[in-house]
mmCIF file of C-alpha atoms in Angstrom:
data_model
loop_
_atom_site.group_PDB
_atom_site.id
_atom_site.type_symbol
_atom_site.label_atom_id
_atom_site.label_comp_id
_atom_site.label_asym_id
_atom_site.label_seq_id
_atom_site.Cartn_x
_atom_site.Cartn_y
_atom_site.Cartn_z
ATOM 1 C CA MET A 1 -0.126 0.048 0.006
ATOM 2 C CA GLN A 2 1.550 3.385 -0.969
ATOM 3 C CA ALA A 3 1.937 5.784 1.818
ATOM 4 C CA GLN A 4 0.024 9.064 1.472
ATOM 5 C CA ALA A 5 1.787 12.488 0.844
ATOM 6 C CA SER A 6 2.017 14.972 3.442
ATOM 7 C CA ILE A 7 0.396 18.374 2.643
ATOM 8 C CA GLY A 8 0.852 21.381 4.664
ATOM 9 C CA VAL A 9 1.088 24.876 4.608
ATOM 10 C CA ILE A 10 4.483 26.706 4.597
ATOM 11 C CA HIS A 11 5.643 30.114 4.614
ATOM 12 C CA THR A 12 8.411 30.595 1.676
ATOM 13 C CA TYR A 13 9.980 33.322 -0.533
ATOM 14 C CA VAL A 14 9.551 33.915 -4.052
ATOM 15 C CA LEU A 15 12.653 35.869 -5.828
ATOM 16 C CA ARG A 16 11.999 38.909 -7.742
ATOM 17 C CA ARG A 17 13.879 40.371 -10.479
ATOM 18 C CA GLN A 18 15.693 42.957 -8.616
ATOM 19 C CA GLY A 19 17.178 40.296 -6.093
ATOM 20 C CA GLU A 20 14.199 41.047 -3.583
ATOM 21 C CA LEU A 21 12.085 38.066 -2.238
ATOM 22 C CA GLU A 22 8.407 38.288 -1.522
ATOM 23 C CA ALA A 23 6.986 36.540 1.340
ATOM 24 C CA VAL A 24 3.970 34.198 0.195
ATOM 25 C CA SER A 25 1.928 31.541 1.785
ATOM 26 C CA ILE A 26 1.538 28.115 -0.147
ATOM 27 C CA GLN A 27 0.663 24.361 0.254
ATOM 28 C CA SER A 28 3.707 22.172 0.261
ATOM 29 C CA MET A 29 4.014 18.293 -0.233
ATOM 30 C CA LYS A 30 7.039 16.584 0.883
ATOM 31 C CA VAL A 31 8.614 14.407 -1.489
ATOM 32 C CA GLY A 32 11.466 12.117 -2.214
ATOM 33 C CA SER A 33 11.731 9.742 0.741
ATOM 34 C CA SER A 34 9.074 7.538 0.347
ATOM 35 C CA THR A 35 10.090 3.887 0.305
ATOM 36 C CA SER A 36 6.848 2.832 -1.690
ATOM 37 C CA ALA A 37 7.931 5.021 -4.666
ATOM 38 C CA ARG A 38 8.092 3.240 -8.077
ATOM 39 C CA TYR A 39 11.266 4.680 -9.210
ATOM 40 C CA LEU A 40 14.688 5.292 -7.455
ATOM 41 C CA ALA A 41 16.916 8.331 -8.104
ATOM 42 C CA VAL A 42 20.561 7.953 -6.736
ATOM 43 C CA GLY A 43 22.916 10.929 -7.465
ATOM 44 C CA ASP A 44 26.362 12.164 -6.987
ATOM 45 C CA ASP A 45 28.429 15.213 -8.339
ATOM 46 C CA SER A 46 31.624 16.410 -10.294
ATOM 47 C CA VAL A 47 33.380 19.166 -10.929
ATOM 48 C CA PHE A 48 35.948 19.319 -13.751
ATOM 49 C CA ASN A 49 37.661 22.350 -15.167
ATOM 50 C CA GLY A 50 34.860 24.619 -14.423
ATOM 51 C CA ALA A 51 31.958 22.416 -15.340
ATOM 52 C CA ILE A 52 29.937 21.811 -12.472
ATOM 53 C CA VAL A 53 27.602 18.606 -12.631
ATOM 54 C CA TYR A 54 25.161 16.803 -10.371
ATOM 55 C CA GLY A 55 24.134 13.688 -12.087
ATOM 56 C CA PHE A 56 21.245 10.853 -11.196
ATOM 57 C CA ALA A 57 20.614 7.397 -12.169
ATOM 58 C CA ILE A 58 16.576 7.193 -12.462
ATOM 59 C CA PHE A 59 15.135 3.700 -12.506
ATOM 60 C CA ARG A 60 12.335 1.554 -11.530
ATOM 61 C CA ARG A 61 12.469 -0.005 -7.963
ATOM 62 C CA THR A 62 12.250 -3.487 -9.856
ATOM 63 C CA ARG A 63 15.660 -3.049 -11.620
ATOM 64 C CA LEU A 64 17.350 -2.348 -8.102
ATOM 65 C CA LYS A 65 18.734 -6.053 -7.695
ATOM 66 C CA ARG A 66 19.836 -6.211 -11.341
ATOM 67 C CA LEU A 67 21.614 -2.974 -11.434
ATOM 68 C CA VAL A 68 23.503 -3.884 -7.892
ATOM 69 C CA GLN A 69 24.580 -7.456 -9.309
ATOM 70 C CA GLY A 70 25.481 -5.868 -12.577
ATOM 71 C CA VAL A 71 28.382 -3.488 -10.769
ATOM 72 C CA LYS A 72 29.328 -6.748 -8.710
ATOM 73 C CA ASP A 73 29.896 -8.494 -11.940
ATOM 74 C CA VAL A 74 31.655 -5.469 -13.596
ATOM 75 C CA LYS A 75 34.108 -5.470 -10.784
ATOM 76 C CA GLN A 76 34.712 -9.220 -10.954
ATOM 77 C CA ARG A 77 35.402 -8.921 -14.589
ATOM 78 C CA PHE A 78 38.065 -6.451 -14.146
ATOM 79 C CA GLY A 79 39.535 -8.132 -10.797
ATOM 80 C CA ILE A 80 38.505 -5.045 -8.894
ATOM 81 C CA PRO A 81 38.055 -6.189 -5.396
ATOM 82 C CA ALA A 82 34.757 -6.257 -3.720
ATOM 83 C CA ASP A 83 35.654 -3.309 -1.046
ATOM 84 C CA ILE A 84 36.962 -1.168 -3.712
ATOM 85 C CA ASP A 85 34.369 1.421 -5.019
ATOM 86 C CA ILE A 86 34.065 2.403 -8.672
ATOM 87 C CA HIS A 87 35.385 6.158 -8.173
ATOM 88 C CA CYS A 88 36.317 7.783 -11.292
ATOM 89 C CA LYS A 89 38.542 10.364 -9.876
ATOM 90 C CA ASP A 90 40.809 7.599 -8.354
ATOM 91 C CA PHE A 91 40.630 5.191 -11.082
ATOM 92 C CA ARG A 92 41.816 7.695 -13.953
ATOM 93 C CA LEU A 93 45.246 8.018 -12.332
ATOM 94 C CA ALA A 94 47.753 5.196 -12.374
ATOM 95 C CA CYS A 95 49.229 6.444 -9.067
ATOM 96 C CA SER A 96 45.759 6.267 -7.214
ATOM 97 C CA ARG A 97 45.396 2.868 -8.642
ATOM 98 C CA SER A 98 48.249 1.578 -7.319
ATOM 99 C CA LYS A 99 47.337 2.645 -3.837
ATOM 100 C CA LEU A 100 44.072 1.006 -4.213
ATOM 101 C CA GLY A 101 45.868 -2.253 -5.030
ATOM 102 C CA ILE A 102 44.411 -2.312 -8.630
ATOM 103 C CA GLU A 103 47.626 -1.075 -10.497
ATOM 104 C CA HIS A 104 46.887 -4.283 -12.974
ATOM 105 C CA LEU A 105 44.474 -2.034 -14.457
ATOM 106 C CA SER A 106 45.714 0.004 -17.293
ATOM 107 C CA ASP A 107 43.982 3.176 -18.817
ATOM 108 C CA VAL A 108 42.068 1.217 -21.480
ATOM 109 C CA ASP A 109 40.815 -1.145 -18.951
ATOM 110 C CA VAL A 110 39.717 1.929 -16.794
ATOM 111 C CA GLU A 111 37.783 3.288 -20.064
ATOM 112 C CA ASN A 112 36.311 -0.326 -20.591
ATOM 113 C CA VAL A 113 35.081 -0.511 -16.821
ATOM 114 C CA TYR A 114 33.216 2.904 -17.625
ATOM 115 C CA ARG A 115 31.827 1.469 -20.803
ATOM 116 C CA ASN A 116 30.488 -1.647 -18.884
ATOM 117 C CA VAL A 117 28.727 0.644 -16.668
ATOM 118 C CA VAL A 118 27.280 2.675 -19.222
ATOM 119 C CA THR A 119 26.151 -0.861 -20.743
ATOM 120 C CA LEU A 120 24.721 -1.643 -17.556
ATOM 121 C CA ILE A 121 22.806 1.389 -17.356
ATOM 122 C CA ASN A 122 21.304 0.964 -21.023
ATOM 123 C CA ASN A 123 20.296 -2.466 -20.318
ATOM 124 C CA CYS A 124 18.447 -1.743 -17.287
ATOM 125 C CA ASP A 125 16.408 1.431 -18.881
ATOM 126 C CA VAL A 126 18.321 3.442 -16.438
ATOM 127 C CA LEU A 127 17.635 7.684 -17.141
ATOM 128 C CA VAL A 128 20.638 9.758 -16.795
ATOM 129 C CA LYS A 129 19.436 12.998 -15.792
ATOM 130 C CA TYR A 130 22.020 15.807 -14.707
ATOM 131 C CA GLY A 131 22.280 19.349 -13.807
ATOM 132 C CA LEU A 132 25.062 21.406 -15.236
ATOM 133 C CA ALA A 133 26.471 24.819 -14.608
ATOM 134 C CA TYR A 134 29.553 26.667 -16.277
ATOM 135 C CA GLU A 135 31.557 28.285 -13.302
ATOM 136 C CA ASP A 136 32.506 31.250 -15.523
ATOM 137 C CA LYS A 137 28.800 31.762 -16.286
ATOM 138 C CA VAL A 138 26.973 31.502 -12.811
ATOM 139 C CA ARG A 139 29.944 32.874 -10.474
ATOM 140 C CA GLY A 140 28.606 36.505 -11.130
ATOM 141 C CA PHE A 141 25.169 35.512 -9.987
ATOM 142 C CA TRP A 142 26.087 34.315 -6.681
ATOM 143 C CA SER A 143 29.211 36.682 -6.024
ATOM 144 C CA GLU A 144 29.367 37.754 -2.317
ATOM 145 C CA GLY A 145 26.658 40.283 -1.199
ATOM 146 C CA THR A 146 23.467 39.827 0.191
ATOM 147 C CA ILE A 147 19.966 39.390 -0.788
ATOM 148 C CA THR A 148 16.707 41.261 1.002
ATOM 149 C CA LEU A 149 13.701 38.770 2.268
ATOM 150 C CA GLU A 150 10.809 40.834 2.751
ATOM 151 C CA GLY A 151 8.116 39.653 5.083
ATOM 152 C CA GLY A 152 7.437 39.464 8.758
ATOM 153 C CA ASP A 153 8.153 42.429 10.953
ATOM 154 C CA SER A 154 10.973 43.801 9.003
ATOM 155 C CA PRO A 155 13.269 42.947 5.837
ATOM 156 C CA VAL A 156 15.977 40.555 6.608
ATOM 157 C CA GLU A 157 19.467 40.757 4.810
ATOM 158 C CA VAL A 158 20.613 37.170 3.901
ATOM 159 C CA PRO A 159 24.475 36.807 3.064
ATOM 160 C CA VAL A 160 25.371 35.298 -0.243
ATOM 161 C CA ARG A 161 28.688 33.720 -0.769
ATOM 162 C CA TYR A 162 29.905 31.620 -4.185
ATOM 163 C CA ASP A 163 30.906 28.096 -3.479
ATOM 164 C CA PRO A 164 30.512 25.614 -6.089
ATOM 165 C CA LYS A 165 29.411 22.754 -3.409
ATOM 166 C CA GLY A 166 26.497 25.339 -3.004
ATOM 167 C CA ILE A 167 25.745 25.526 -6.815
ATOM 168 C CA LEU A 168 25.919 21.543 -6.816
ATOM 169 C CA GLY A 169 22.800 21.392 -4.407
ATOM 170 C CA VAL A 170 20.966 24.256 -7.008
ATOM 171 C CA LEU A 171 21.796 21.515 -9.709
ATOM 172 C CA ALA A 172 20.484 18.669 -7.677
ATOM 173 C CA GLN A 173 17.368 20.449 -7.145
ATOM 174 C CA THR A 174 16.868 21.363 -10.915
ATOM 175 C CA CYS A 175 16.632 17.801 -11.837
ATOM 176 C CA PHE A 176 13.452 17.390 -9.981
ATOM 177 C CA ALA A 177 11.872 20.761 -11.005
ATOM 178 C CA SER A 178 10.162 19.553 -13.958
ATOM 179 C CA ALA A 179 6.338 19.698 -15.002
ATOM 180 C CA PRO A 180 4.353 16.637 -15.033
ATOM 181 C CA GLY A 181 4.446 15.160 -18.611
ATOM 182 C CA ALA A 182 7.367 17.496 -19.758
ATOM 183 C CA GLY A 183 8.847 14.325 -21.115
ATOM 184 C CA HIS A 184 11.858 14.520 -18.472
ATOM 185 C CA GLY A 185 11.459 11.213 -16.726
ATOM 186 C CA PRO A 186 9.432 10.180 -13.712
ATOM 187 C CA SER A 187 7.815 13.438 -11.309
ATOM 188 C CA VAL A 188 9.325 13.993 -8.358
ATOM 189 C CA GLU A 189 6.515 12.419 -6.329
ATOM 190 C CA GLU A 190 7.130 9.007 -7.721
ATOM 191 C CA LEU A 191 10.685 9.245 -6.469
ATOM 192 C CA GLU A 192 12.558 7.630 -3.810
ATOM 193 C CA ILE A 193 15.891 10.056 -3.677
ATOM 194 C CA PHE A 194 19.247 9.109 -2.424
ATOM 195 C CA ILE A 195 22.148 11.683 -2.494
ATOM 196 C CA ALA A 196 25.706 10.864 -1.736
ATOM 197 C CA PRO A 197 26.920 12.365 1.566
ATOM 198 C CA ASP A 198 29.249 15.156 1.979
ATOM 199 C CA SER A 199 29.649 16.308 5.069
ATOM 200 C CA THR A 200 31.772 19.608 4.271
ATOM 201 C CA LYS A 201 30.312 22.834 5.790
ATOM 202 C CA VAL A 202 29.347 25.172 3.019
ATOM 203 C CA LYS A 203 28.381 28.852 3.336
ATOM 204 C CA PHE A 204 26.283 29.726 0.504
ATOM 205 C CA LEU A 205 22.974 31.329 0.770
ATOM 206 C CA GLY A 206 22.415 32.630 4.436
ATOM 207 C CA GLY A 207 24.235 30.002 7.316
ATOM 208 C CA ALA A 208 26.317 27.311 6.731
ATOM 209 C CA ARG A 209 25.138 23.804 6.037
ATOM 210 C CA GLN A 210 26.331 20.433 5.147
ATOM 211 C CA ALA A 211 26.890 20.118 1.253
ATOM 212 C CA HIS A 212 24.562 17.440 1.019
ATOM 213 C CA ASN A 213 21.776 19.422 2.740
ATOM 214 C CA TRP A 214 21.829 22.089 -0.115
ATOM 215 C CA ALA A 215 20.242 19.651 -2.488
ATOM 216 C CA ARG A 216 16.931 19.771 0.062
ATOM 217 C CA GLY A 217 14.631 22.400 -1.306
ATOM 218 C CA PHE A 218 11.186 23.380 -2.809
ATOM 219 C CA SER A 219 9.943 23.307 -6.445
ATOM 220 C CA ASP A 220 7.024 24.993 -7.627
ATOM 221 C CA MET A 221 6.073 23.965 -11.470
ATOM 222 C CA GLY A 222 2.429 25.708 -11.283
ATOM 223 C CA THR A 223 0.326 22.552 -10.013
ATOM 224 C CA GLY A 224 -1.028 24.366 -7.042
ATOM 225 C CA ILE A 225 1.116 22.571 -4.808
ATOM 226 C CA VAL A 226 5.058 23.291 -3.854
ATOM 227 C CA HIS A 227 7.034 20.027 -3.481
ATOM 228 C CA GLU A 228 9.367 20.027 -0.469
ATOM 229 C CA VAL A 229 12.221 17.780 -1.854
ATOM 230 C CA THR A 230 13.682 15.896 1.194
ATOM 231 C CA PRO A 231 16.112 13.304 -0.352
ATOM 232 C CA ASN A 232 17.947 10.430 1.580
ATOM 233 C CA ILE A 233 21.635 11.117 2.545
ATOM 234 C CA GLY A 234 23.026 7.924 1.713
ATOM 235 C CA GLY A 235 21.156 4.751 2.858
ATOM 236 C CA CYS A 236 21.066 2.851 -0.534
ATOM 237 C CA ALA A 237 23.209 0.202 -1.854
ATOM 238 C CA LYS A 238 26.874 1.383 -2.473
ATOM 239 C CA GLU A 239 26.768 0.096 -6.010
ATOM 240 C CA LEU A 240 23.982 2.622 -6.726
ATOM 241 C CA PHE A 241 26.458 5.392 -5.902
ATOM 242 C CA GLU A 242 29.305 4.000 -8.139
ATOM 243 C CA ILE A 243 26.954 4.133 -10.918
ATOM 244 C CA ALA A 244 25.642 7.657 -10.044
ATOM 245 C CA ASP A 245 29.770 8.308 -9.441
ATOM 246 C CA VAL A 246 30.248 7.282 -13.399
ATOM 247 C CA ILE A 247 27.597 9.436 -14.518
ATOM 248 C CA ALA A 248 28.628 12.662 -12.815
ATOM 249 C CA TYR A 249 32.079 12.348 -13.742
ATOM 250 C CA MET A 250 31.317 11.222 -17.297
ATOM 251 C CA CYS A 251 28.817 14.357 -17.940
ATOM 252 C CA SER A 252 31.061 16.797 -16.275
ATOM 253 C CA HIS A 253 33.983 15.645 -18.881
ATOM 254 C CA ALA A 254 31.752 15.412 -21.665
ATOM 255 C CA ALA A 255 30.100 19.088 -21.130
ATOM 256 C CA HIS A 256 33.726 20.421 -22.556
ATOM 257 C CA GLY A 257 32.728 19.048 -25.873
ATOM 258 C CA LYS A 258 33.826 16.386 -28.447
ATOM 259 C CA ALA A 259 37.135 18.024 -29.149
ATOM 260 C CA ALA A 260 38.372 18.553 -25.566
ATOM 261 C CA GLN A 261 37.170 15.100 -24.379
ATOM 262 C CA PRO A 262 36.406 12.744 -26.943
ATOM 263 C CA PHE A 263 36.043 9.521 -24.791
ATOM 264 C CA PHE A 264 33.649 10.797 -22.312
ATOM 265 C CA TYR A 265 31.633 12.811 -24.946
ATOM 266 C CA GLY A 266 31.543 9.457 -27.125
ATOM 267 C CA LEU A 267 30.409 7.667 -23.772
ATOM 268 C CA LEU A 268 27.700 10.011 -22.920
ATOM 269 C CA SER A 269 26.251 10.159 -26.442
ATOM 270 C CA SER A 270 25.966 6.060 -26.229
ATOM 271 C CA VAL A 271 23.495 6.745 -23.154
ATOM 272 C CA LYS A 272 20.055 5.703 -24.640
ATOM 273 C CA SER A 273 17.980 8.069 -22.142
ATOM 274 C CA LYS A 274 19.384 11.135 -20.690
ATOM 275 C CA VAL A 275 18.190 14.703 -19.960
ATOM 276 C CA ARG A 276 20.423 17.717 -19.358
ATOM 277 C CA ASN A 277 19.217 20.889 -17.240
ATOM 278 C CA GLU A 278 21.791 23.551 -17.683
ATOM 279 C CA PHE A 279 21.436 26.395 -15.265
ATOM 280 C CA ILE A 280 21.512 29.766 -16.922
ATOM 281 C CA THR A 281 21.327 33.178 -15.198
ATOM 282 C CA ASP A 282 19.244 35.965 -17.009
ATOM 283 C CA GLY A 283 21.830 38.332 -18.445
ATOM 284 C CA ILE A 284 23.923 38.345 -15.208
#
């Protein structure tokens, strides 16, 4: 039996064009943590040469066991110990592979590991959905300063400070800010969401919070109810986070184009189902 969604009333703020926020009262629904959701979304991040990416593997719950076993099979195929995670940043460097005890893997082997993971993604009908921002295009929007919250007894000045980890949280949220029937995969109401843990303290908008908590937020797609996205922090099979790591790393590299990153550009091109959401500021 599917659990009923929790609907309440919240007081929040709408960002206006001149940087001021207007207080409004709206209905909200908590989403993202229902264990009876039909789909799972598992996400991780990657930053490469100014390309900032938060990527998700989105799939039917019925594909869960097949995906977990598939990652185990890839590791066995390439002689990777079960307790060594497929972490792209470590796998790409020979010195890092040596420290992990997988020095038998060549650069070509590593690329084939990634290809095998993408094959698994395609065979299990996984949707690759990712939010992308280019640092040189968004830094100015989130430059140090303040924004004004209008509401209550008096306006409140909230400090703003640029931090890529804060941007990653925004990008994670954009992956679920799509209207029903928009062709962007399952709606957020159909998802149980898992975020890779990152406990780094980040001062981005207002006070400091752990990096993974910036993925929590509100989404209004004009349906009359605002979604309060409350993903799980960790808590799923580690093999699923290994898939998400490959997705994020692949997308952050492919974002630089075919000429600069031919392998990852081609790898992403081979993914059957994918949605890219680019964060673009309005003339700032």
